[in-house]
Each structure stands twice: as C-alpha cells, then as structure tokens.
mmCIF file of C-alpha atoms and ligand atoms in Angstrom:
data_model
loop_
_atom_site.group_PDB
_atom_site.id
_atom_site.type_symbol
_atom_site.label_atom_id
_atom_site.label_comp_id
_atom_site.label_asym_id
_atom_site.label_seq_id
_atom_site.Cartn_x
_atom_site.Cartn_y
_atom_site.Cartn_z
ATOM 1 C CA MET E 1 -27.240 26.802 -6.408
ATOM 2 C CA ALA E 2 -25.111 23.680 -6.498
ATOM 3 C CA ARG E 3 -21.548 24.190 -5.295
ATOM 4 C CA VAL E 4 -18.515 21.981 -5.601
ATOM 5 C CA ASN E 5 -16.656 20.519 -2.651
ATOM 6 C CA GLU E 6 -13.974 23.187 -2.449
ATOM 7 C CA ASN E 7 -11.650 20.858 -0.588
ATOM 8 C CA PHE E 8 -10.944 19.201 -3.932
ATOM 9 C CA LEU E 9 -9.682 22.519 -5.268
ATOM 10 C CA LYS E 10 -7.010 22.575 -2.588
ATOM 11 C CA LEU E 11 -5.328 19.456 -3.979
ATOM 12 C CA PRO E 12 -2.124 20.466 -5.738
ATOM 13 C CA GLY E 13 -1.571 18.898 -9.185
ATOM 14 C CA SER E 14 -2.930 15.509 -10.170
ATOM 15 C CA TYR E 15 -2.569 12.142 -8.446
ATOM 16 C CA LEU E 16 1.123 11.157 -8.380
ATOM 17 C CA PHE E 17 0.840 8.089 -10.592
ATOM 18 C CA SER E 18 -1.360 9.939 -13.098
ATOM 19 C CA THR E 19 1.371 12.588 -13.424
ATOM 20 C CA VAL E 20 4.048 9.931 -13.877
ATOM 21 C CA GLY E 21 1.861 8.076 -16.432
ATOM 22 C CA LYS E 22 1.253 11.274 -18.412
ATOM 23 C CA LYS E 23 4.953 12.150 -18.551
ATOM 24 C CA VAL E 24 5.819 8.645 -19.746
ATOM 25 C CA ARG E 25 3.079 8.669 -22.418
ATOM 26 C CA GLU E 26 4.342 12.018 -23.719
ATOM 27 C CA TYR E 27 7.919 10.766 -23.819
ATOM 28 C CA GLN E 28 6.917 7.549 -25.595
ATOM 29 C CA GLU E 29 4.849 9.473 -28.173
ATOM 30 C CA ALA E 30 7.791 11.739 -28.909
ATOM 31 C CA ASN E 31 10.209 8.766 -29.004
ATOM 32 C CA PRO E 32 8.277 5.810 -30.428
ATOM 33 C CA ASP E 33 11.467 3.846 -31.186
ATOM 34 C CA LYS E 34 12.620 3.756 -27.530
ATOM 35 C CA LYS E 35 11.884 0.702 -25.404
ATOM 36 C CA VAL E 36 10.771 2.230 -22.130
ATOM 37 C CA ILE E 37 10.985 -0.011 -19.041
ATOM 38 C CA ARG E 38 8.415 0.847 -16.381
ATOM 39 C CA LEU E 39 9.537 0.396 -12.788
ATOM 40 C CA GLY E 40 7.366 3.259 -11.542
ATOM 41 C CA ILE E 41 3.925 2.306 -10.247
ATOM 42 C CA GLY E 42 3.828 -0.791 -8.064
ATOM 43 C CA ASP E 43 1.736 -2.796 -10.499
ATOM 44 C CA VAL E 44 2.373 -6.523 -10.859
ATOM 45 C CA THR E 45 3.267 -8.145 -14.177
ATOM 46 C CA LEU E 46 2.988 -11.914 -13.594
ATOM 47 C CA PRO E 47 -0.318 -13.591 -14.469
ATOM 48 C CA LEU E 48 -2.636 -14.755 -11.690
ATOM 49 C CA PRO E 49 -1.583 -18.099 -10.169
ATOM 50 C CA PRO E 50 -3.192 -21.258 -11.691
ATOM 51 C CA ALA E 51 -5.152 -22.037 -8.488
ATOM 52 C CA VAL E 52 -6.727 -18.576 -8.682
ATOM 53 C CA ILE E 53 -7.534 -18.918 -12.388
ATOM 54 C CA SER E 54 -9.125 -22.287 -11.794
ATOM 55 C CA ALA E 55 -11.297 -20.855 -8.978
ATOM 56 C CA LEU E 56 -12.315 -17.978 -11.259
ATOM 57 C CA HIS E 57 -13.409 -20.445 -13.975
ATOM 58 C CA THR E 58 -15.388 -22.579 -11.538
ATOM 59 C CA ALA E 59 -17.086 -19.557 -9.975
ATOM 60 C CA THR E 60 -17.864 -18.120 -13.426
ATOM 61 C CA ASP E 61 -19.539 -21.415 -14.383
ATOM 62 C CA GLU E 62 -21.565 -21.249 -11.167
ATOM 63 C CA MET E 63 -22.782 -17.812 -12.217
ATOM 64 C CA ALA E 64 -23.938 -19.332 -15.528
ATOM 65 C CA ALA E 65 -26.333 -21.810 -13.901
ATOM 66 C CA LYS E 66 -29.653 -20.941 -12.345
ATOM 67 C CA GLU E 67 -29.085 -23.161 -9.289
ATOM 68 C CA SER E 68 -25.711 -21.696 -8.389
ATOM 69 C CA PHE E 69 -26.063 -18.102 -9.595
ATOM 70 C CA ARG E 70 -25.390 -15.449 -6.922
ATOM 71 C CA GLY E 71 -26.620 -11.877 -6.867
ATOM 72 C CA TYR E 72 -25.427 -9.280 -4.367
ATOM 73 C CA ALA E 73 -22.628 -10.571 -2.190
ATOM 74 C CA PRO E 74 -23.011 -10.098 1.575
ATOM 75 C CA ASP E 75 -21.743 -6.552 2.056
ATOM 76 C CA LEU E 76 -19.139 -7.568 4.645
ATOM 77 C CA GLY E 77 -17.856 -10.487 2.551
ATOM 78 C CA TYR E 78 -18.597 -14.201 2.106
ATOM 79 C CA GLU E 79 -17.923 -16.311 5.142
ATOM 80 C CA PHE E 80 -15.776 -18.789 3.157
ATOM 81 C CA LEU E 81 -13.244 -16.033 2.457
ATOM 82 C CA ARG E 82 -13.397 -14.385 5.848
ATOM 83 C CA SER E 83 -12.769 -17.704 7.606
ATOM 84 C CA ALA E 84 -9.846 -18.553 5.260
ATOM 85 C CA ILE E 85 -8.343 -15.154 6.122
ATOM 86 C CA VAL E 86 -8.799 -15.567 9.856
ATOM 87 C CA GLU E 87 -7.216 -19.025 9.774
ATOM 88 C CA ASN E 88 -4.305 -18.343 7.440
ATOM 89 C CA ASP E 89 -3.354 -14.730 8.028
ATOM 90 C CA PHE E 90 -3.943 -14.568 11.776
ATOM 91 C CA ARG E 91 -4.601 -17.765 13.745
ATOM 92 C CA CYS E 92 -1.598 -19.528 12.252
ATOM 93 C CA ARG E 93 0.509 -16.632 13.535
ATOM 94 C CA GLY E 94 -1.014 -16.953 16.976
ATOM 95 C CA VAL E 95 -3.287 -13.921 16.505
ATOM 96 C CA ASP E 96 -6.912 -14.261 17.504
ATOM 97 C CA ILE E 97 -9.071 -12.323 15.057
ATOM 98 C CA SER E 98 -12.683 -13.357 14.538
ATOM 99 C CA ILE E 99 -14.635 -13.470 11.291
ATOM 100 C CA ASP E 100 -16.824 -10.533 12.237
ATOM 101 C CA GLU E 101 -13.750 -8.338 12.594
ATOM 102 C CA VAL E 102 -12.824 -8.883 8.919
ATOM 103 C CA PHE E 103 -14.408 -6.752 6.174
ATOM 104 C CA ILE E 104 -13.885 -7.763 2.537
ATOM 105 C CA SER E 105 -13.525 -4.938 0.024
ATOM 106 C CA ASP E 106 -12.498 -4.156 -3.521
ATOM 107 C CA GLY E 107 -9.050 -2.856 -2.682
ATOM 108 C CA ALA E 108 -6.756 -1.470 -0.025
ATOM 109 C CA LYS E 109 -6.490 1.800 -1.930
ATOM 110 C CA SER E 110 -10.205 2.425 -1.467
ATOM 111 C CA ASP E 111 -10.145 1.187 2.126
ATOM 112 C CA SER E 112 -7.223 3.449 2.983
ATOM 113 C CA ALA E 113 -9.033 6.401 1.399
ATOM 114 C CA ASN E 114 -12.431 5.624 2.933
ATOM 115 C CA ILE E 115 -11.489 4.707 6.485
ATOM 116 C CA GLN E 116 -11.122 8.362 7.524
ATOM 117 C CA GLU E 117 -14.900 8.775 7.164
ATOM 118 C CA ILE E 118 -15.565 7.143 10.528
ATOM 119 C CA PHE E 119 -13.447 9.699 12.409
ATOM 120 C CA ALA E 120 -14.394 13.166 13.584
ATOM 121 C CA GLU E 121 -13.947 15.944 11.044
ATOM 122 C CA ASN E 122 -11.490 17.756 13.280
ATOM 123 C CA SER E 123 -9.246 14.741 13.843
ATOM 124 C CA LYS E 124 -5.572 15.464 13.518
ATOM 125 C CA ILE E 125 -3.767 12.998 11.293
ATOM 126 C CA ALA E 126 -0.085 12.056 11.420
ATOM 127 C CA VAL E 127 1.673 10.565 8.419
ATOM 128 C CA CYS E 128 5.158 9.372 7.648
ATOM 129 C CA ASP E 129 6.946 11.646 5.223
ATOM 130 C CA PRO E 130 7.352 10.361 2.489
ATOM 131 C CA VAL E 131 3.975 8.638 2.377
ATOM 132 C CA TYR E 132 1.537 6.832 0.050
ATOM 133 C CA PRO E 133 -0.359 9.911 -1.221
ATOM 134 C CA VAL E 134 -3.846 8.433 -0.773
ATOM 135 C CA TYR E 135 -3.797 8.839 3.015
ATOM 136 C CA VAL E 136 -3.225 12.582 2.787
ATOM 137 C CA ASP E 137 -5.324 13.291 -0.332
ATOM 138 C CA SER E 138 -8.391 11.527 1.090
ATOM 139 C CA ASN E 139 -8.150 13.660 4.223
ATOM 140 C CA VAL E 140 -7.763 16.772 2.071
ATOM 141 C CA MET E 141 -11.002 15.887 0.281
ATOM 142 C CA ALA E 142 -12.668 15.491 3.671
ATOM 143 C CA GLY E 143 -11.528 18.972 4.718
ATOM 144 C CA ARG E 144 -9.286 17.824 7.520
ATOM 145 C CA THR E 145 -5.852 19.038 6.470
ATOM 146 C CA GLY E 146 -5.957 22.847 6.628
ATOM 147 C CA THR E 147 -4.122 24.839 3.984
ATOM 148 C CA TYR E 148 -1.366 23.772 1.632
ATOM 149 C CA HIS E 149 1.984 25.561 1.611
ATOM 150 C CA ALA E 150 3.483 25.051 -1.800
ATOM 151 C CA GLU E 151 6.957 26.005 -0.652
ATOM 152 C CA SER E 152 7.216 23.433 2.106
ATOM 153 C CA GLY E 153 4.925 20.930 0.384
ATOM 154 C CA ARG E 154 3.047 20.575 3.680
ATOM 155 C CA TRP E 155 -0.534 20.925 4.917
ATOM 156 C CA SER E 156 -1.005 23.139 7.958
ATOM 157 C CA ASN E 157 -3.111 20.618 9.858
ATOM 158 C CA VAL E 158 -1.148 17.441 9.162
ATOM 159 C CA ILE E 159 1.571 16.115 11.432
ATOM 160 C CA TYR E 160 4.531 14.955 9.366
ATOM 161 C CA MET E 161 6.924 12.330 10.685
ATOM 162 C CA PRO E 162 10.020 12.544 8.493
ATOM 163 C CA CYS E 163 11.553 9.212 7.512
ATOM 164 C CA THR E 164 14.987 9.725 6.014
ATOM 165 C CA ASP E 165 18.354 8.007 6.141
ATOM 166 C CA GLU E 166 18.992 9.941 9.349
ATOM 167 C CA ASN E 167 16.494 7.815 11.240
ATOM 168 C CA ASP E 168 16.789 4.700 9.047
ATOM 169 C CA PHE E 169 13.362 5.579 7.624
ATOM 170 C CA VAL E 170 11.690 4.784 10.961
ATOM 171 C CA PRO E 171 9.357 7.534 12.215
ATOM 172 C CA GLY E 172 9.851 9.021 15.658
ATOM 173 C CA PHE E 173 6.921 10.060 17.873
ATOM 174 C CA PRO E 174 5.719 13.513 16.825
ATOM 175 C CA GLU E 175 5.838 16.540 19.116
ATOM 176 C CA GLN E 176 2.155 17.256 18.633
ATOM 177 C CA VAL E 177 -0.238 14.485 19.660
ATOM 178 C CA PRO E 178 -2.176 13.024 16.710
ATOM 179 C CA ASP E 179 -5.645 11.435 16.757
ATOM 180 C CA ILE E 180 -5.068 9.163 13.782
ATOM 181 C CA ILE E 181 -1.689 7.742 12.828
ATOM 182 C CA TYR E 182 -1.135 6.218 9.406
ATOM 183 C CA LEU E 183 1.630 3.621 9.372
ATOM 184 C CA CYS E 184 2.483 1.486 6.354
ATOM 185 C CA PHE E 185 5.069 -1.215 7.060
ATOM 186 C CA PRO E 186 6.825 -2.660 5.139
ATOM 187 C CA ASN E 187 6.764 0.864 3.896
ATOM 188 C CA ASN E 188 5.619 2.306 0.634
ATOM 189 C CA PRO E 189 7.685 4.083 -0.672
ATOM 190 C CA THR E 190 10.906 3.601 1.329
ATOM 191 C CA GLY E 191 10.766 -0.195 1.650
ATOM 192 C CA ALA E 192 11.743 0.094 5.340
ATOM 193 C CA ALA E 193 10.300 -2.354 7.871
ATOM 194 C CA LEU E 194 9.606 -2.064 11.602
ATOM 195 C CA THR E 195 10.762 -4.734 14.026
ATOM 196 C CA LYS E 196 8.230 -6.072 16.482
ATOM 197 C CA ASP E 197 9.791 -3.981 19.271
ATOM 198 C CA GLN E 198 9.543 -0.821 17.198
ATOM 199 C CA LEU E 199 5.921 -1.483 16.274
ATOM 200 C CA GLN E 200 5.086 -2.381 19.875
ATOM 201 C CA LYS E 201 6.291 1.086 20.904
ATOM 202 C CA TRP E 202 3.830 2.649 18.453
ATOM 203 C CA VAL E 203 1.007 0.498 19.793
ATOM 204 C CA ASP E 204 1.850 1.515 23.369
ATOM 205 C CA TYR E 205 2.043 5.168 22.298
ATOM 206 C CA ALA E 206 -1.352 5.028 20.554
ATOM 207 C CA ASN E 207 -3.014 3.368 23.536
ATOM 208 C CA GLN E 208 -1.488 5.931 25.869
ATOM 209 C CA LYS E 209 -2.643 8.894 23.737
ATOM 210 C CA ASN E 210 -6.034 7.438 22.783
ATOM 211 C CA ALA E 211 -5.012 7.595 19.149
ATOM 212 C CA VAL E 212 -5.903 5.101 16.420
ATOM 213 C CA ILE E 213 -3.273 3.571 14.139
ATOM 214 C CA ILE E 214 -4.320 2.785 10.597
ATOM 215 C CA PHE E 215 -1.818 0.082 9.766
ATOM 216 C CA ASP E 216 -1.394 -0.632 6.065
ATOM 217 C CA ALA E 217 0.133 -4.098 5.734
ATOM 218 C CA ALA E 218 -0.290 -4.426 1.962
ATOM 219 C CA TYR E 219 3.329 -5.536 1.562
ATOM 220 C CA GLU E 220 3.561 -8.077 4.392
ATOM 221 C CA ALA E 221 4.175 -10.984 1.969
ATOM 222 C CA TYR E 222 7.621 -9.500 1.252
ATOM 223 C CA ILE E 223 8.822 -9.702 4.840
ATOM 224 C CA SER E 224 11.938 -11.836 4.977
ATOM 225 C CA GLN E 225 13.316 -11.000 8.422
ATOM 226 C CA GLU E 226 12.206 -12.944 11.483
ATOM 227 C CA ASP E 227 11.749 -10.016 13.856
ATOM 228 C CA VAL E 228 9.431 -8.086 11.525
ATOM 229 C CA PRO E 229 5.741 -8.618 12.373
ATOM 230 C CA HIS E 230 3.292 -9.472 9.575
ATOM 231 C CA SER E 231 0.335 -8.028 11.426
ATOM 232 C CA ILE E 232 0.079 -5.226 13.973
ATOM 233 C CA TYR E 233 -2.034 -7.573 16.096
ATOM 234 C CA GLU E 234 1.138 -9.531 16.867
ATOM 235 C CA CYS E 235 1.807 -6.623 19.261
ATOM 236 C CA ASP E 236 0.194 -6.581 22.711
ATOM 237 C CA GLY E 237 -2.681 -4.167 23.034
ATOM 238 C CA ALA E 238 -3.070 -3.524 19.279
ATOM 239 C CA LYS E 239 -6.704 -4.545 19.281
ATOM 240 C CA THR E 240 -7.665 -1.506 21.315
ATOM 241 C CA CYS E 241 -5.899 0.967 19.040
ATOM 242 C CA ALA E 242 -5.353 -0.370 15.514
ATOM 243 C CA ILE E 243 -7.131 -0.986 12.236
ATOM 244 C CA GLU E 244 -5.235 -3.135 9.735
ATOM 245 C CA LEU E 245 -5.517 -2.958 5.946
ATOM 246 C CA ARG E 246 -4.557 -5.926 3.785
ATOM 247 C CA SER E 247 -4.479 -6.478 0.064
ATOM 248 C CA PHE E 248 -4.454 -9.373 -2.406
ATOM 249 C CA SER E 249 -2.683 -7.205 -4.992
ATOM 250 C CA LYS E 250 0.988 -7.521 -4.195
ATOM 251 C CA ASN E 251 1.092 -11.062 -2.810
ATOM 252 C CA ALA E 252 -1.273 -12.719 -5.289
ATOM 253 C CA GLY E 253 -1.391 -10.414 -8.314
ATOM 254 C CA PHE E 254 -4.925 -9.008 -7.861
ATOM 255 C CA THR E 255 -4.131 -5.410 -8.908
ATOM 256 C CA GLY E 256 -6.514 -5.737 -11.864
ATOM 257 C CA THR E 257 -8.938 -8.085 -10.112
ATOM 258 C CA ARG E 258 -9.430 -5.983 -6.943
ATOM 259 C CA LEU E 259 -9.732 -7.639 -3.558
ATOM 260 C CA ALA E 260 -8.660 -6.612 -0.082
ATOM 261 C CA TYR E 261 -9.818 -6.614 3.486
ATOM 262 C CA THR E 262 -9.790 -4.464 6.591
ATOM 263 C CA VAL E 263 -9.651 -5.699 10.162
ATOM 264 C CA ILE E 264 -11.411 -3.671 12.851
ATOM 265 C CA PRO E 265 -11.302 -5.413 16.222
ATOM 266 C CA LYS E 266 -14.412 -5.229 18.367
ATOM 267 C CA GLU E 267 -12.294 -3.963 21.247
ATOM 268 C CA LEU E 268 -11.542 -0.799 19.291
ATOM 269 C CA VAL E 269 -13.924 1.633 20.931
ATOM 270 C CA LEU E 270 -13.848 5.462 21.013
ATOM 271 C CA ASP E 271 -16.091 7.368 23.418
ATOM 272 C CA GLY E 272 -18.026 4.147 24.001
ATOM 273 C CA ILE E 273 -18.643 3.713 20.252
ATOM 274 C CA SER E 274 -17.400 0.650 18.391
ATOM 275 C CA LEU E 275 -15.462 1.432 15.208
ATOM 276 C CA ASN E 276 -16.314 -2.065 14.007
ATOM 277 C CA GLY E 277 -19.985 -1.103 14.272
ATOM 278 C CA LEU E 278 -19.438 2.161 12.407
ATOM 279 C CA TRP E 279 -17.636 0.375 9.581
ATOM 280 C CA ILE E 280 -20.491 -2.161 9.328
ATOM 281 C CA ARG E 281 -22.860 0.779 8.958
ATOM 282 C CA ARG E 282 -20.642 2.477 6.393
ATOM 283 C CA HIS E 283 -20.122 -0.710 4.377
ATOM 284 C CA GLY E 284 -23.849 -1.476 4.458
ATOM 285 C CA THR E 285 -24.705 1.930 3.048
ATOM 286 C CA LYS E 286 -21.927 2.434 0.527
ATOM 287 C CA PHE E 287 -20.790 -0.996 -0.620
ATOM 288 C CA ASN E 288 -22.534 -3.979 -2.144
ATOM 289 C CA GLY E 289 -19.766 -6.479 -1.616
ATOM 290 C CA ALA E 290 -16.810 -7.629 -3.713
ATOM 291 C CA PRO E 291 -17.903 -9.898 -6.594
ATOM 292 C CA TYR E 292 -18.532 -13.583 -5.774
ATOM 293 C CA ILE E 293 -16.104 -14.859 -8.406
ATOM 294 C CA ILE E 294 -13.330 -12.626 -7.089
ATOM 295 C CA GLN E 295 -13.931 -13.716 -3.505
ATOM 296 C CA ARG E 296 -13.714 -17.354 -4.646
ATOM 297 C CA ALA E 297 -10.423 -16.425 -6.342
ATOM 298 C CA GLY E 298 -9.282 -14.917 -3.052
ATOM 299 C CA GLU E 299 -10.222 -18.099 -1.200
ATOM 300 C CA ALA E 300 -8.021 -20.077 -3.646
ATOM 301 C CA VAL E 301 -5.013 -18.017 -2.531
ATOM 302 C CA TYR E 302 -5.260 -19.919 0.770
ATOM 303 C CA SER E 303 -5.549 -23.398 -0.789
ATOM 304 C CA GLU E 304 -2.474 -25.646 -0.572
ATOM 305 C CA GLU E 305 -1.534 -25.082 -4.252
ATOM 306 C CA GLY E 306 -2.472 -21.416 -3.995
ATOM 307 C CA LYS E 307 -0.103 -20.899 -1.081
ATOM 308 C CA LYS E 308 2.763 -22.558 -2.963
ATOM 309 C CA GLN E 309 2.064 -20.560 -6.106
ATOM 310 C CA ILE E 310 1.954 -17.217 -4.383
ATOM 311 C CA LEU E 311 5.201 -17.991 -2.584
ATOM 312 C CA GLU E 312 6.765 -18.562 -5.995
ATOM 313 C CA MET E 313 5.285 -15.338 -7.283
ATOM 314 C CA VAL E 314 6.602 -13.315 -4.373
ATOM 315 C CA GLY E 315 9.950 -15.106 -4.776
ATOM 316 C CA TYR E 316 10.121 -13.958 -8.393
ATOM 317 C CA TYR E 317 9.621 -10.304 -7.418
ATOM 318 C CA ARG E 318 12.042 -10.701 -4.527
ATOM 319 C CA LYS E 319 14.673 -11.848 -7.003
ATOM 320 C CA ASN E 320 14.037 -8.671 -8.983
ATOM 321 C CA ALA E 321 14.413 -6.617 -5.811
ATOM 322 C CA LYS E 322 17.808 -8.236 -5.267
ATOM 323 C CA VAL E 323 18.878 -7.492 -8.850
ATOM 324 C CA ILE E 324 17.979 -3.835 -8.369
ATOM 325 C CA TYR E 325 19.475 -3.566 -4.906
ATOM 326 C CA GLU E 326 22.771 -5.253 -5.706
ATOM 327 C CA GLY E 327 23.113 -3.811 -9.201
ATOM 328 C CA LEU E 328 22.647 -0.232 -8.069
ATOM 329 C CA LYS E 329 24.797 -0.690 -5.017
ATOM 330 C CA ALA E 330 27.619 -1.979 -7.208
ATOM 331 C CA ALA E 331 27.099 1.068 -9.417
ATOM 332 C CA GLY E 332 27.729 3.304 -6.410
ATOM 333 C CA TYR E 333 24.166 4.321 -5.522
ATOM 334 C CA THR E 334 23.023 4.669 -1.904
ATOM 335 C CA ILE E 335 20.233 2.148 -1.561
ATOM 336 C CA SER E 336 17.717 1.041 1.040
ATOM 337 C CA GLY E 337 14.538 -1.043 1.135
ATOM 338 C CA GLY E 338 14.200 -4.132 -1.047
ATOM 339 C CA VAL E 339 14.805 -6.644 1.757
ATOM 340 C CA ASN E 340 11.321 -6.868 3.290
ATOM 341 C CA SER E 341 9.708 -5.008 0.441
ATOM 342 C CA PRO E 342 9.279 -4.884 -3.340
ATOM 343 C CA TYR E 343 10.388 -1.228 -3.297
ATOM 344 C CA ILE E 344 13.961 -0.017 -3.560
ATOM 345 C CA TRP E 345 14.622 3.491 -2.383
ATOM 346 C CA LEU E 346 17.706 5.246 -3.641
ATOM 347 C CA LYS E 347 19.379 8.564 -3.140
ATOM 348 C CA THR E 348 19.458 10.570 -6.326
ATOM 349 C CA PRO E 349 23.042 10.996 -7.512
ATOM 350 C CA GLY E 350 24.884 14.286 -7.244
ATOM 351 C CA GLY E 351 22.139 15.926 -5.168
ATOM 352 C CA MET E 352 19.771 15.940 -8.150
ATOM 353 C CA GLY E 353 16.119 16.784 -7.438
ATOM 354 C CA SER E 354 13.923 13.703 -7.620
ATOM 355 C CA TRP E 355 11.805 14.950 -10.574
ATOM 356 C CA GLU E 356 15.005 16.014 -12.294
ATOM 357 C CA PHE E 357 16.365 12.497 -11.823
ATOM 358 C CA PHE E 358 13.065 11.110 -13.156
ATOM 359 C CA ASP E 359 13.560 13.012 -16.432
ATOM 360 C CA TYR E 360 17.249 12.180 -16.562
ATOM 361 C CA LEU E 361 16.602 8.449 -16.121
ATOM 362 C CA LEU E 362 13.763 8.448 -18.623
ATOM 363 C CA GLU E 363 15.807 10.236 -21.255
ATOM 364 C CA ARG E 364 19.174 8.598 -20.692
ATOM 365 C CA ALA E 365 18.179 5.032 -19.773
ATOM 366 C CA ASN E 366 14.506 4.952 -20.838
ATOM 367 C CA VAL E 367 13.657 3.658 -17.383
ATOM 368 C CA VAL E 368 10.673 4.909 -15.382
ATOM 369 C CA GLY E 369 10.742 5.171 -11.605
ATOM 370 C CA THR E 370 8.845 7.300 -9.098
ATOM 371 C CA PRO E 371 10.295 10.572 -7.789
ATOM 372 C CA GLY E 372 10.547 10.596 -4.012
ATOM 373 C CA ALA E 373 9.213 14.159 -3.815
ATOM 374 C CA GLY E 374 5.874 12.862 -5.145
ATOM 375 C CA PHE E 375 5.425 11.088 -1.803
ATOM 376 C CA GLY E 376 6.095 14.137 0.354
ATOM 377 C CA PRO E 377 8.711 16.789 1.057
ATOM 378 C CA SER E 378 11.126 14.422 2.838
ATOM 379 C CA GLY E 379 11.118 12.262 -0.307
ATOM 380 C CA GLU E 380 13.009 14.996 -2.169
ATOM 381 C CA GLY E 381 16.428 13.723 -3.184
ATOM 382 C CA TYR E 382 15.182 10.134 -3.287
ATOM 383 C CA PHE E 383 13.745 7.895 -5.967
ATOM 384 C CA ARG E 384 11.698 4.667 -5.896
ATOM 385 C CA LEU E 385 12.066 1.632 -8.148
ATOM 386 C CA THR E 386 9.679 -1.296 -8.023
ATOM 387 C CA ALA E 387 10.524 -4.994 -8.263
ATOM 388 C CA PHE E 388 7.198 -5.779 -9.958
ATOM 389 C CA GLY E 389 8.545 -5.705 -13.529
ATOM 390 C CA SER E 390 9.565 -8.810 -15.463
ATOM 391 C CA TYR E 391 12.930 -10.298 -14.548
ATOM 392 C CA GLU E 392 14.331 -9.617 -18.038
ATOM 393 C CA ASN E 393 13.247 -5.977 -17.980
ATOM 394 C CA THR E 394 14.575 -5.522 -14.469
ATOM 395 C CA VAL E 395 17.987 -6.875 -15.434
ATOM 396 C CA GLU E 396 18.028 -4.699 -18.542
ATOM 397 C CA ALA E 397 16.929 -1.588 -16.656
ATOM 398 C CA ILE E 398 19.708 -1.983 -14.100
ATOM 399 C CA GLU E 399 22.247 -2.623 -16.829
ATOM 400 C CA ARG E 400 21.138 0.579 -18.570
ATOM 401 C CA ILE E 401 21.377 2.571 -15.331
ATOM 402 C CA ARG E 402 24.849 1.189 -14.673
ATOM 403 C CA ARG E 403 25.987 2.107 -18.170
ATOM 404 C CA MET E 404 24.599 5.593 -17.678
ATOM 405 C CA GLY E 405 26.958 6.131 -14.703
ATOM 406 C CA ASN E 406 26.054 8.381 -11.793
HETATM 407 C C1 MLT K 501 2.354 2.328 -5.690
HETATM 408 O O1 MLT K 501 2.993 2.303 -6.725
HETATM 409 O O2 MLT K 501 2.656 3.039 -4.727
HETATM 410 C C2 MLT K 501 1.206 1.390 -5.592
HETATM 411 O O3 MLT K 501 0.785 0.994 -6.836
HETATM 412 C C3 MLT K 501 0.164 1.966 -4.810
HETATM 413 C C4 MLT K 501 -1.120 1.228 -4.873
HETATM 414 O O4 MLT K 501 -1.130 0.017 -4.660
HETATM 415 O O5 MLT K 501 -2.130 1.882 -5.110
#
C-alpha cells in the first residue's frame, strides 16, 4: 500500500507567503474599491534591465535556428556563465573560486531547500530565529526536525539562535553544537548584516566544530557598508566549512526568470567525502540545467552595460528602503535593517502581535507587509516591509502608515 511522507503532515499551516497572499486576496475581494499596496513578499517590480532583455532576444533567436539551437544545458551550467561569475563575483574581490566550484541552478529558493539532501539524516541544524522559512520546512520534509510544539513555535530537534534587538539581530553561538548552520546575511527578514569580523568568528567556529555553514548571500547587492563582506569566502578558512548560495533575483530582477548558483569549494570535505562531488551527483540525477536563454541573460548581468543597469536598479530599491526607514522613524516606529538590505524590520506598535498588526495595517492603511512571527517565534512583535515596490507606491504606503498613527 502506498503511504504518504508523513513528515509533510507535521508542517503547521501553509507556506508563509501563501498564507499572506490568501489573506490579501480575501481582503481585496471583500473590498474591491481599495487600492492595496503590497510590500509583503520580496518580489521585484522593475522590468529586467535592457542588457538582459537584449541577451534574451539574441538567445531566443539562436534557439530558432538549426545551427545554433541548444537542447539540454550542461547540468552544472554553461561555462560562459560560470566563468563570468567567478571573475565578477569572486576574483575581483580577491576571492579565488574556480569554475568547477560553481553550480548554476533555477533559483536560490530551490538550492536552499535542496542542499540538505547531501547531509546525514540525523544532522542537527541551527537556524537564526526569525528565519527564511524554507530552511526549516525543507528539513521538516526530510524528517530531520523532530516534533513541533505549537505553543513555542519550535521544533524539538532544531537549534534556534534568537536574533532580536537585544543582540542587534546578530546570532550568538548556540549552547548545543550544530552540524549544519544556516546563515543568511544580509538577513532575510531582519535586514541585519554581519561585519567581516563577525562572520570570521562564525567561520572559525564552524571549522572548530566540524560544522558546515550554508551561507545565503541572496541580498549581497544591497550591501552599502565597507566592512560587510559580500561573500563568506572573504573570510579565512571558509572554503573548508561553507557553501554559499547566490541569486539573480534581487540584484537583477530574475524572480520570474529564475537563475541562481551555489558555490561548493573542493576543499569542503566531510569524512573524506567531497561535498562538491556529492552535489555534482545530485545535480546530474535531479536537474537538467537552467535554460540556455536564461543563462545568456545571466551572463549579460556581468557585461559593462549590465553592471551599470543593475546598479541603477538596486539604487532604485535602496531609495525605497530609505523612504520606508526614514518615514517610519519620523512617525515614531522602532526600525532596523534597510541599510545593507531591501528589508526593513520594525517593532509593532503598542506591543501588538505581528499577525494582529498585519490585519490592522491591511484594514487601516491597505498596506501589506509580512508578520515577523511567520519567520519564527522570535519574530513575534516585529513586522517586515520590503523595498521592492514601486517608488510611488512606497511613498504612498508610508504616507498612509504615518496618517494612521501608531
Ligand atoms: C521573501 O519575501 O522572503 C522572499 O521573496 C523570499 C524568496 O526569495 O523566496
């Protein structure tokens, strides 16, 4: 008799952004005359940069001709993209990563969910709290997290590293020793960043404990402060303990086009087994490569015009982040994030619960954000706004929130 994977049944509720989307749809259906401004999910709103569009057109034309048509892409990615990545994201920062340590994929969300497959079933994971829900949910599905306690909002077999205003949203080393440590910096959802010294301490800790850090650097394009590293490999010793995830979504607008990559250094070896080798095996079996036209679009991100255009794009969202940060601060909110990140993290006013504030904001200001509690128990009492809306909507949303008072 066929049986379901019962680990799925342990997952409480639906995926955070599906819940938020459903609530907003219901509100909009009941109030069709209201102009709802969505600053909830971190989805971009600007069109793809011209250099990317032009590369997409050229690659599409190539697919239309017999001589230049391409079938399956190499499962680890085309060399033209992998070498552009190595040159522009690493070597120009003084980091030596080689092409065969870079794996092209269809998104950092899938990479961050799939990477756990190459670790032992009984590995103990540590996550920041609050955290991007995919890291935990994917480990729940794999049966690694124990049982869920609804009251505390915690899994029995997960190590939580609270990140609150008490520690400036920077996790401290946990009491229990983890096997796998998920770190996302600049952070989703808090918008906090780690300095190079702070990240170096995590690298040293992981090497000392024989743990592996899964470093999600999807938001590195938003780093504005000098002492914040763009890659974990800027830290000494990171190649023996860290996997890095990167995305084309937030820097170049690929949320709907899907492209990302993962770096697994060849020096990363557990029990004499290369994780790079395991990921090659996993990719070969489960993935047939990101589409040729999308990889050409990704290559265009690193062209001279592409680089200028994505800087402008990131600058546009940064300006939104400033509007949110300064506007809410002036309105008396307690704010963090937004400086090295497109996410602004605020304390809910008057001790309101974060889902309560979600409803309040939706009803009173018709603005959608993301409740901090959706990212983990330490997110309760906080709320996330994203800078990825249009400038006009962002200005209007903040004006509405200010008028609403707190
Ligand atoms: C978010 O809103 O947290 C992001 O959209 C997450 C993602 O990129 O999947």
